[in-house]
PDB file of C-alpha atoms and ligand atoms in Angstrom:
ATOM      1  CA  MET V   6      89.137  32.647  39.168  1.00 95.00           C
ATOM      2  CA  ILE V   7      91.326  34.848  41.733  1.00 98.00           C
ATOM      3  CA  GLY V   8      94.315  34.119  43.270  1.00 98.00           C
ATOM      4  CA  ILE V   9      95.692  34.863  46.984  1.00 98.00           C
ATOM      5  CA  ILE V  10      98.604  33.972  47.759  1.00 98.00           C
ATOM      6  CA  GLY V  11     101.083  34.953  51.187  1.00 98.00           C
ATOM      7  CA  ALA V  12     104.524  34.146  52.224  1.00 98.00           C
ATOM      8  CA  MET V  13     103.702  32.515  55.341  1.00 96.00           C
ATOM      9  CA  ASP V  14     100.390  31.050  57.571  1.00 96.00           C
ATOM     10  CA  MET V  15      99.118  33.840  58.678  1.00 94.00           C
ATOM     11  CA  GLU V  16      98.547  35.645  55.778  1.00 95.00           C
ATOM     12  CA  VAL V  17      96.685  33.811  54.679  1.00 96.00           C
ATOM     13  CA  ASP V  18      95.292  31.069  56.980  1.00 96.00           C
ATOM     14  CA  GLY V  19      92.376  33.633  57.730  1.00 96.00           C
ATOM     15  CA  LEU V  20      91.019  33.380  54.601  1.00 97.00           C
ATOM     16  CA  LYS V  21      91.297  29.617  54.517  1.00 97.00           C
ATOM     17  CA  GLU V  22      89.014  29.540  57.209  1.00 96.00           C
ATOM     18  CA  LYS V  23      86.471  32.177  55.485  1.00 96.00           C
ATOM     19  CA  MET V  24      86.105  29.976  52.405  1.00 97.00           C
ATOM     20  CA  SER V  25      83.651  26.735  51.492  1.00 97.00           C
ATOM     21  CA  SER V  26      83.104  24.516  48.534  1.00 97.00           C
ATOM     22  CA  VAL V  27      87.354  24.694  49.410  1.00 97.00           C
ATOM     23  CA  THR V  28      89.811  21.430  47.868  1.00 98.00           C
ATOM     24  CA  VAL V  29      93.167  20.886  48.402  1.00 98.00           C
ATOM     25  CA  GLU V  30      95.317  19.872  46.051  1.00 98.00           C
ATOM     26  CA  SER V  31      99.581  19.840  46.899  1.00 97.00           C
ATOM     27  CA  ILE V  32     101.533  20.763  43.565  1.00 97.00           C
ATOM     28  CA  GLY V  33     105.630  21.506  44.087  1.00 95.00           C
ATOM     29  CA  GLY V  34     105.583  21.715  48.176  1.00 92.00           C
ATOM     30  CA  SER V  35     102.452  24.107  48.824  1.00 95.00           C
ATOM     31  CA  ALA V  36      98.367  23.544  49.135  1.00 96.00           C
ATOM     32  CA  PHE V  37      96.250  24.827  47.069  1.00 98.00           C
ATOM     33  CA  TYR V  38      92.697  25.658  48.617  1.00 98.00           C
ATOM     34  CA  GLN V  39      90.063  26.391  45.567  1.00 98.00           C
ATOM     35  CA  GLY V  40      86.719  26.909  46.726  1.00 98.00           C
ATOM     36  CA  VAL V  41      84.242  30.241  47.300  1.00 98.00           C
ATOM     37  CA  LEU V  42      86.249  33.407  49.112  1.00 97.00           C
ATOM     38  CA  CYS V  43      82.799  35.999  50.303  1.00 95.00           C
ATOM     39  CA  GLY V  44      80.306  34.639  46.771  1.00 95.00           C
ATOM     40  CA  VAL V  45      83.662  34.276  44.503  1.00 96.00           C
ATOM     41  CA  PRO V  46      85.899  31.566  43.304  1.00 97.00           C
ATOM     42  CA  CYS V  47      89.213  31.705  44.986  1.00 98.00           C
ATOM     43  CA  VAL V  48      92.280  29.771  45.042  1.00 98.00           C
ATOM     44  CA  VAL V  49      93.968  30.911  47.794  1.00 98.00           C
ATOM     45  CA  ALA V  50      97.950  29.404  49.084  1.00 98.00           C
ATOM     46  CA  ARG V  51     101.146  30.139  51.379  1.00 98.00           C
ATOM     47  CA  CYS V  52     104.461  30.594  49.266  1.00 97.00           C
ATOM     48  CA  GLY V  53     106.861  30.081  51.932  1.00 97.00           C
ATOM     49  CA  GLU V  54     109.243  32.839  51.747  1.00 98.00           C
ATOM     50  CA  GLY V  55     111.549  34.287  49.460  1.00 98.00           C
ATOM     51  CA  LYS V  56     111.278  34.786  45.265  1.00 98.00           C
ATOM     52  CA  VAL V  57     111.558  31.444  44.308  1.00 98.00           C
ATOM     53  CA  ASN V  58     108.630  30.346  46.547  1.00 98.00           C
ATOM     54  CA  ALA V  59     107.193  33.170  45.060  1.00 98.00           C
ATOM     55  CA  ALA V  60     107.778  31.875  41.477  1.00 98.00           C
ATOM     56  CA  MET V  61     106.494  28.529  41.828  1.00 98.00           C
ATOM     57  CA  CYS V  62     103.230  29.454  43.332  1.00 98.00           C
ATOM     58  CA  ALA V  63     101.958  32.225  41.238  1.00 98.00           C
ATOM     59  CA  GLN V  64     103.146  30.207  37.904  1.00 98.00           C
ATOM     60  CA  THR V  65     100.980  27.185  39.330  1.00 98.00           C
ATOM     61  CA  MET V  66      98.070  29.056  40.343  1.00 98.00           C
ATOM     62  CA  ALA V  67      98.460  30.309  36.734  1.00 98.00           C
ATOM     63  CA  LEU V  68      98.520  26.937  34.581  1.00 98.00           C
ATOM     64  CA  GLN V  69      96.822  24.941  36.779  1.00 98.00           C
ATOM     65  CA  PHE V  70      93.951  27.568  38.259  1.00 98.00           C
ATOM     66  CA  GLN V  71      93.599  29.543  35.794  1.00 97.00           C
ATOM     67  CA  THR V  72      93.737  32.804  37.375  1.00 98.00           C
ATOM     68  CA  SER V  73      92.838  35.610  35.643  1.00 96.00           C
ATOM     69  CA  ILE V  74      93.794  37.975  38.355  1.00 98.00           C
ATOM     70  CA  LEU V  75      96.409  37.146  41.183  1.00 98.00           C
ATOM     71  CA  ILE V  76      96.846  39.326  44.576  1.00 98.00           C
ATOM     72  CA  ASN V  77      99.681  38.658  47.258  1.00 98.00           C
ATOM     73  CA  ILE V  78      99.394  40.179  51.124  1.00 98.00           C
ATOM     74  CA  GLY V  79     101.648  40.131  53.782  1.00 96.00           C
ATOM     75  CA  VAL V  80     103.083  41.872  56.119  1.00 98.00           C
ATOM     76  CA  ALA V  81     106.443  43.969  55.279  1.00 98.00           C
ATOM     77  CA  GLY V  82     109.277  46.103  56.381  1.00 98.00           C
ATOM     78  CA  GLY V  83     107.944  50.086  56.239  1.00 98.00           C
ATOM     79  CA  ILE V  84     111.145  52.153  54.377  1.00 95.00           C
ATOM     80  CA  GLY V  85     108.886  55.268  52.876  1.00 83.00           C
ATOM     81  CA  LYS V  86     109.169  58.929  55.249  1.00 87.00           C
ATOM     82  CA  GLY V  87     105.935  58.471  57.111  1.00 93.00           C
ATOM     83  CA  VAL V  88     105.160  54.669  56.322  1.00 97.00           C
ATOM     84  CA  CYS V  89     104.791  53.587  59.696  1.00 96.00           C
ATOM     85  CA  VAL V  90     104.179  50.077  61.639  1.00 97.00           C
ATOM     86  CA  GLY V  91      99.712  49.088  61.616  1.00 96.00           C
ATOM     87  CA  ASP V  92      99.955  51.399  58.041  1.00 97.00           C
ATOM     88  CA  LEU V  93      99.244  49.994  54.456  1.00 97.00           C
ATOM     89  CA  VAL V  94     100.824  50.002  51.254  1.00 98.00           C
ATOM     90  CA  ILE V  95      99.372  49.464  47.550  1.00 98.00           C
ATOM     91  CA  SER V  96     101.715  48.481  45.447  1.00 98.00           C
ATOM     92  CA  ASN V  97     101.418  50.484  41.871  1.00 98.00           C
ATOM     93  CA  GLY V  98     104.989  48.658  40.626  1.00 98.00           C
ATOM     94  CA  LEU V  99     107.693  45.594  41.265  1.00 98.00           C
ATOM     95  CA  VAL V 100     111.589  45.916  41.550  1.00 98.00           C
ATOM     96  CA  GLN V 101     114.234  43.497  42.722  1.00 98.00           C
ATOM     97  CA  HIS V 102     116.131  45.288  44.695  1.00 98.00           C
ATOM     98  CA  ASP V 103     118.864  42.503  44.898  1.00 98.00           C
ATOM     99  CA  PHE V 104     118.935  41.875  41.134  1.00 98.00           C
ATOM    100  CA  ASP V 105     122.095  43.765  39.712  1.00 98.00           C
ATOM    101  CA  LEU V 106     123.790  44.139  36.930  1.00 98.00           C
ATOM    102  CA  SER V 107     124.974  47.166  37.396  1.00 97.00           C
ATOM    103  CA  ASP V 108     129.053  45.828  36.315  1.00 98.00           C
ATOM    104  CA  LEU V 109     127.873  44.884  32.998  1.00 97.00           C
ATOM    105  CA  GLY V 110     126.534  48.860  32.676  1.00 97.00           C
ATOM    106  CA  TYR V 111     122.144  48.008  33.633  1.00 97.00           C
ATOM    107  CA  GLN V 112     120.304  49.798  35.800  1.00 97.00           C
ATOM    108  CA  LYS V 113     120.374  48.939  39.048  1.00 98.00           C
ATOM    109  CA  GLY V 114     117.278  45.948  39.385  1.00 98.00           C
ATOM    110  CA  LEU V 115     116.443  46.053  35.232  1.00 98.00           C
ATOM    111  CA  ILE V 116     115.095  42.139  34.081  1.00 98.00           C
ATOM    112  CA  THR V 117     117.045  42.576  30.778  1.00 96.00           C
ATOM    113  CA  ASN V 118     114.326  40.647  29.074  1.00 95.00           C
ATOM    114  CA  LEU V 119     111.852  42.760  30.609  1.00 97.00           C
ATOM    115  CA  GLU V 120     113.385  45.387  29.800  1.00 96.00           C
ATOM    116  CA  LYS V 121     112.006  47.138  32.849  1.00 98.00           C
ATOM    117  CA  ALA V 122     113.756  47.470  36.285  1.00 98.00           C
ATOM    118  CA  VAL V 123     109.819  48.543  38.169  1.00 98.00           C
ATOM    119  CA  ILE V 124     106.948  45.940  36.720  1.00 98.00           C
ATOM    120  CA  PRO V 125     103.397  48.033  37.071  1.00 98.00           C
ATOM    121  CA  ALA V 126     100.799  46.732  38.860  1.00 98.00           C
ATOM    122  CA  THR V 127      97.224  46.703  37.093  1.00 97.00           C
ATOM    123  CA  PRO V 128      96.727  50.946  38.065  1.00 97.00           C
ATOM    124  CA  MET V 129      92.439  49.238  38.699  1.00 96.00           C
ATOM    125  CA  LEU V 130      93.801  47.270  40.619  1.00 97.00           C
ATOM    126  CA  THR V 131      95.654  49.208  42.857  1.00 97.00           C
ATOM    127  CA  SER V 132      92.866  52.395  42.644  1.00 96.00           C
ATOM    128  CA  LEU V 133      89.769  49.408  43.666  1.00 96.00           C
ATOM    129  CA  THR V 134      92.005  48.005  46.562  1.00 97.00           C
ATOM    130  CA  ALA V 135      93.509  52.067  47.844  1.00 97.00           C
ATOM    131  CA  HIS V 136      89.696  53.060  47.729  1.00 96.00           C
ATOM    132  CA  VAL V 137      88.445  50.045  49.319  1.00 96.00           C
ATOM    133  CA  ALA V 138      91.004  50.164  51.796  1.00 96.00           C
ATOM    134  CA  ARG V 139      89.855  54.297  52.873  1.00 95.00           C
ATOM    135  CA  GLU V 140      86.634  53.175  53.423  1.00 92.00           C
ATOM    136  CA  VAL V 141      87.714  50.536  55.897  1.00 87.00           C
ATOM    137  CA  TYR V 142      90.962  50.841  57.348  1.00 85.00           C
ATOM    138  CA  ASP V 143      92.109  53.533  60.696  1.00 80.00           C
ATOM    139  CA  GLY V 144      95.198  53.423  59.515  1.00 87.00           C
ATOM    140  CA  ASN V 145      97.666  55.812  57.216  1.00 96.00           C
ATOM    141  CA  VAL V 146      97.547  53.880  52.991  1.00 97.00           C
ATOM    142  CA  HIS V 147     100.107  54.274  50.841  1.00 97.00           C
ATOM    143  CA  ILE V 148     100.040  54.369  47.621  1.00 98.00           C
ATOM    144  CA  GLY V 149     104.412  53.430  45.886  1.00 98.00           C
ATOM    145  CA  ILE V 150     106.863  50.803  44.359  1.00 98.00           C
ATOM    146  CA  ILE V 151     107.208  48.064  46.677  1.00 98.00           C
ATOM    147  CA  ALA V 152     110.846  46.513  46.825  1.00 98.00           C
ATOM    148  CA  THR V 153     111.152  43.151  47.372  1.00 98.00           C
ATOM    149  CA  GLY V 154     115.121  41.045  47.257  1.00 98.00           C
ATOM    150  CA  ASP V 155     115.393  38.075  48.649  1.00 98.00           C
ATOM    151  CA  GLN V 156     116.662  38.925  52.563  1.00 98.00           C
ATOM    152  CA  PHE V 157     114.811  39.998  55.998  1.00 98.00           C
ATOM    153  CA  ILE V 158     115.503  44.039  55.624  1.00 98.00           C
ATOM    154  CA  ALA V 159     116.806  44.445  59.354  1.00 98.00           C
ATOM    155  CA  SER V 160     119.945  47.271  58.543  1.00 97.00           C
ATOM    156  CA  ARG V 161     119.228  51.644  58.229  1.00 96.00           C
ATOM    157  CA  ASP V 162     122.357  51.359  55.278  1.00 97.00           C
ATOM    158  CA  LYS V 163     120.671  48.756  53.348  1.00 97.00           C
ATOM    159  CA  LEU V 164     116.726  50.537  53.852  1.00 97.00           C
ATOM    160  CA  LEU V 165     117.929  54.130  53.164  1.00 96.00           C
ATOM    161  CA  ASP V 166     120.442  52.409  49.960  1.00 97.00           C
ATOM    162  CA  ILE V 167     117.112  50.370  48.790  1.00 98.00           C
ATOM    163  CA  HIS V 168     115.239  53.932  48.965  1.00 97.00           C
ATOM    164  CA  SER V 169     116.760  55.930  47.786  1.00 96.00           C
ATOM    165  CA  THR V 170     117.796  53.271  44.701  1.00 98.00           C
ATOM    166  CA  PHE V 171     114.170  52.642  43.925  1.00 98.00           C
ATOM    167  CA  HIS V 172     112.336  54.870  45.846  1.00 97.00           C
ATOM    168  CA  ALA V 173     110.581  51.971  47.493  1.00 98.00           C
ATOM    169  CA  MET V 174     108.228  52.415  50.180  1.00 98.00           C
ATOM    170  CA  ALA V 175     107.625  48.943  51.231  1.00 98.00           C
ATOM    171  CA  CYS V 176     110.481  46.273  51.880  1.00 98.00           C
ATOM    172  CA  GLU V 177     109.121  42.157  51.362  1.00 98.00           C
ATOM    173  CA  MET V 178     109.953  39.158  50.165  1.00 98.00           C
ATOM    174  CA  GLU V 179     107.833  37.917  47.746  1.00 98.00           C
ATOM    175  CA  GLY V 180     105.612  40.531  45.126  1.00 98.00           C
ATOM    176  CA  ALA V 181     108.348  41.338  42.713  1.00 98.00           C
ATOM    177  CA  ALA V 182     108.448  37.631  41.535  1.00 98.00           C
ATOM    178  CA  ILE V 183     104.564  36.548  41.211  1.00 98.00           C
ATOM    179  CA  ALA V 184     105.015  40.454  39.642  1.00 98.00           C
ATOM    180  CA  GLN V 185     106.729  39.064  37.029  1.00 98.00           C
ATOM    181  CA  VAL V 186     105.114  35.728  36.841  1.00 98.00           C
ATOM    182  CA  CYS V 187     101.762  37.923  36.427  1.00 98.00           C
ATOM    183  CA  LEU V 188     103.565  40.076  33.708  1.00 98.00           C
ATOM    184  CA  LEU V 189     104.702  37.678  31.573  1.00 98.00           C
ATOM    185  CA  ASN V 190     101.484  35.456  31.750  1.00 98.00           C
ATOM    186  CA  GLN V 191      99.308  38.177  30.614  1.00 97.00           C
ATOM    187  CA  ILE V 192      97.838  38.160  35.002  1.00 98.00           C
ATOM    188  CA  ASP V 193      96.072  41.075  36.589  1.00 98.00           C
ATOM    189  CA  PHE V 194      98.230  41.667  40.215  1.00 98.00           C
ATOM    190  CA  VAL V 195      98.704  43.763  42.912  1.00 98.00           C
ATOM    191  CA  VAL V 196     100.127  43.745  45.920  1.00 98.00           C
ATOM    192  CA  ILE V 197      98.945  44.623  49.238  1.00 98.00           C
ATOM    193  CA  ARG V 198     101.547  44.856  52.631  1.00 97.00           C
ATOM    194  CA  ALA V 199     100.793  45.860  56.194  1.00 97.00           C
ATOM    195  CA  ILE V 200     103.846  47.340  57.791  1.00 97.00           C
ATOM    196  CA  SER V 201     105.361  45.436  60.526  1.00 97.00           C
ATOM    197  CA  ASP V 202     108.601  47.527  60.865  1.00 98.00           C
ATOM    198  CA  ASN V 203     111.037  49.477  59.596  1.00 97.00           C
ATOM    199  CA  ALA V 204     113.571  47.972  58.700  1.00 98.00           C
ATOM    200  CA  ASP V 205     115.524  49.020  60.428  1.00 97.00           C
ATOM    201  CA  GLU V 206     117.931  47.163  64.217  1.00 97.00           C
ATOM    202  CA  LYS V 207     114.707  46.960  65.260  1.00 97.00           C
ATOM    203  CA  ALA V 208     113.143  45.143  62.435  1.00 97.00           C
ATOM    204  CA  ASP V 209     113.257  41.492  63.652  1.00 97.00           C
ATOM    205  CA  VAL V 210     111.705  42.586  67.468  1.00 97.00           C
ATOM    206  CA  SER V 211     109.266  44.468  65.427  1.00 96.00           C
ATOM    207  CA  PHE V 212     108.512  42.132  63.531  1.00 96.00           C
ATOM    208  CA  GLU V 213     107.776  39.613  66.211  1.00 97.00           C
ATOM    209  CA  GLN V 214     105.937  42.328  67.839  1.00 97.00           C
ATOM    210  CA  PHE V 215     103.406  43.212  65.202  1.00 96.00           C
ATOM    211  CA  ALA V 216     103.469  40.668  62.167  1.00 97.00           C
ATOM    212  CA  PRO V 217     100.311  38.949  63.476  1.00 96.00           C
ATOM    213  CA  MET V 218      98.671  42.407  63.471  1.00 94.00           C
ATOM    214  CA  ALA V 219      99.980  43.551  60.623  1.00 94.00           C
ATOM    215  CA  ALA V 220      99.191  39.391  58.496  1.00 94.00           C
ATOM    216  CA  GLN V 221      95.593  40.175  60.219  1.00 94.00           C
ATOM    217  CA  LYS V 222      94.463  43.761  58.628  1.00 93.00           C
ATOM    218  CA  SER V 223      96.230  42.500  55.109  1.00 94.00           C
ATOM    219  CA  ILE V 224      93.453  39.467  55.322  1.00 95.00           C
ATOM    220  CA  ASP V 225      90.541  42.203  57.183  1.00 94.00           C
ATOM    221  CA  LEU V 226      91.209  44.155  53.520  1.00 96.00           C
ATOM    222  CA  MET V 227      90.669  41.323  51.395  1.00 97.00           C
ATOM    223  CA  LEU V 228      87.812  40.264  52.326  1.00 96.00           C
ATOM    224  CA  LYS V 229      86.366  43.127  51.472  1.00 96.00           C
ATOM    225  CA  LEU V 230      88.735  43.976  48.257  1.00 97.00           C
ATOM    226  CA  ILE V 231      87.420  40.671  46.482  1.00 97.00           C
ATOM    227  CA  PRO V 232      83.184  41.317  46.326  1.00 95.00           C
ATOM    228  CA  ALA V 233      84.992  45.151  45.661  1.00 95.00           C
ATOM    229  CA  ILE V 234      86.451  43.288  42.493  1.00 95.00           C
ATOM    230  CA  ASN V 235      83.404  41.448  41.194  1.00 90.00           C
ATOM    231  CA  THR V 236      81.544  44.200  41.369  1.00 89.00           C
ATOM    232  CA  GLN V 237      83.664  46.373  38.840  1.00 84.00           C
ATOM    233  CA  ARG V 238      84.416  43.792  36.689  1.00 68.00           C
ATOM    234  CA  GLY V 239      81.253  42.369  36.896  1.00 53.00           C
ATOM    235  CA  ILE V 240      81.770  39.762  34.336  1.00 44.00           C
ATOM    236  CA  SER V 241      82.576  35.926  35.523  1.00 41.00           C
ATOM    237  CA  LEU V 242      86.158  35.679  37.073  1.00 44.00           C
TER     238      LEU V 242
HETATM  239  N1  ADE P 311     108.940  41.762  55.796  1.00 62.28           N
HETATM  240  C1  ADE P 311     108.023  42.458  56.457  1.00 62.28           C
HETATM  241  N2  ADE P 311     109.337  42.933  57.142  1.00 62.28           N
HETATM  242  C2  ADE P 311     110.414  42.499  55.871  1.00 62.28           C
HETATM  243  C3  ADE P 311     111.858  43.234  56.182  1.00 62.28           C
HETATM  244  N3  ADE P 311     112.382  43.627  57.557  1.00 62.28           N
HETATM  245  N4  ADE P 311     112.408  42.747  55.012  1.00 62.28           N
HETATM  246  C4  ADE P 311     112.300  41.631  53.949  1.00 62.28           C
HETATM  247  N5  ADE P 311     111.046  41.541  54.418  1.00 62.28           N
HETATM  248  C5  ADE P 311     109.867  41.831  55.555  1.00 62.28           C
END
């Protein structure tokens, strides 16, 4: 079973519409749509914004739906050099930019019980997603670190700080929480984000204007990626 999580309706509604044999179950504040997507058993949920919502949803997918792969899709602020609105960023690692024990002598972002700051995405999923994206997508496709925090970033100072501290290419509000749940439950995962804004002082206006277009791009990619994962794995999901 593949689990797909988006924070907002616009990030998952287009997938729910394409599912067949759907059953819906509400758990912990999220509705889980289980069914078949592109011939593959999947469960799709909108988790709501932020790390707590995302972690709850991912853990439910692990326990209740026995997902072997989790994919987090949606929009993000672009913070890397040359990362523009409409581009795709595919994670090779996730970090919580607002997790900070530095006053206790730890590296910023370091999660002590995991002994790491950056949680690597599953390499096979990162490379397969990039491969599929480059075949079907007419914008730039970047592979890099995605930084997560419980804030909408709309300040040049903050975005430069996140970029220089974590070498991140994009910022959003759920990915690293899902990554942590996946690591702790031995679930393969990747985070795929389409850029809706540049996380600067104009981010709110850009988000309003471009988020629906960016969300649709990540949905379109998923509809190509799901069958590709199924073929690649060659085993039942
Ligand atoms: N999602 C889309 N744009 C974002 C931003 N600028 N900050 C955090 N999450 C986002």
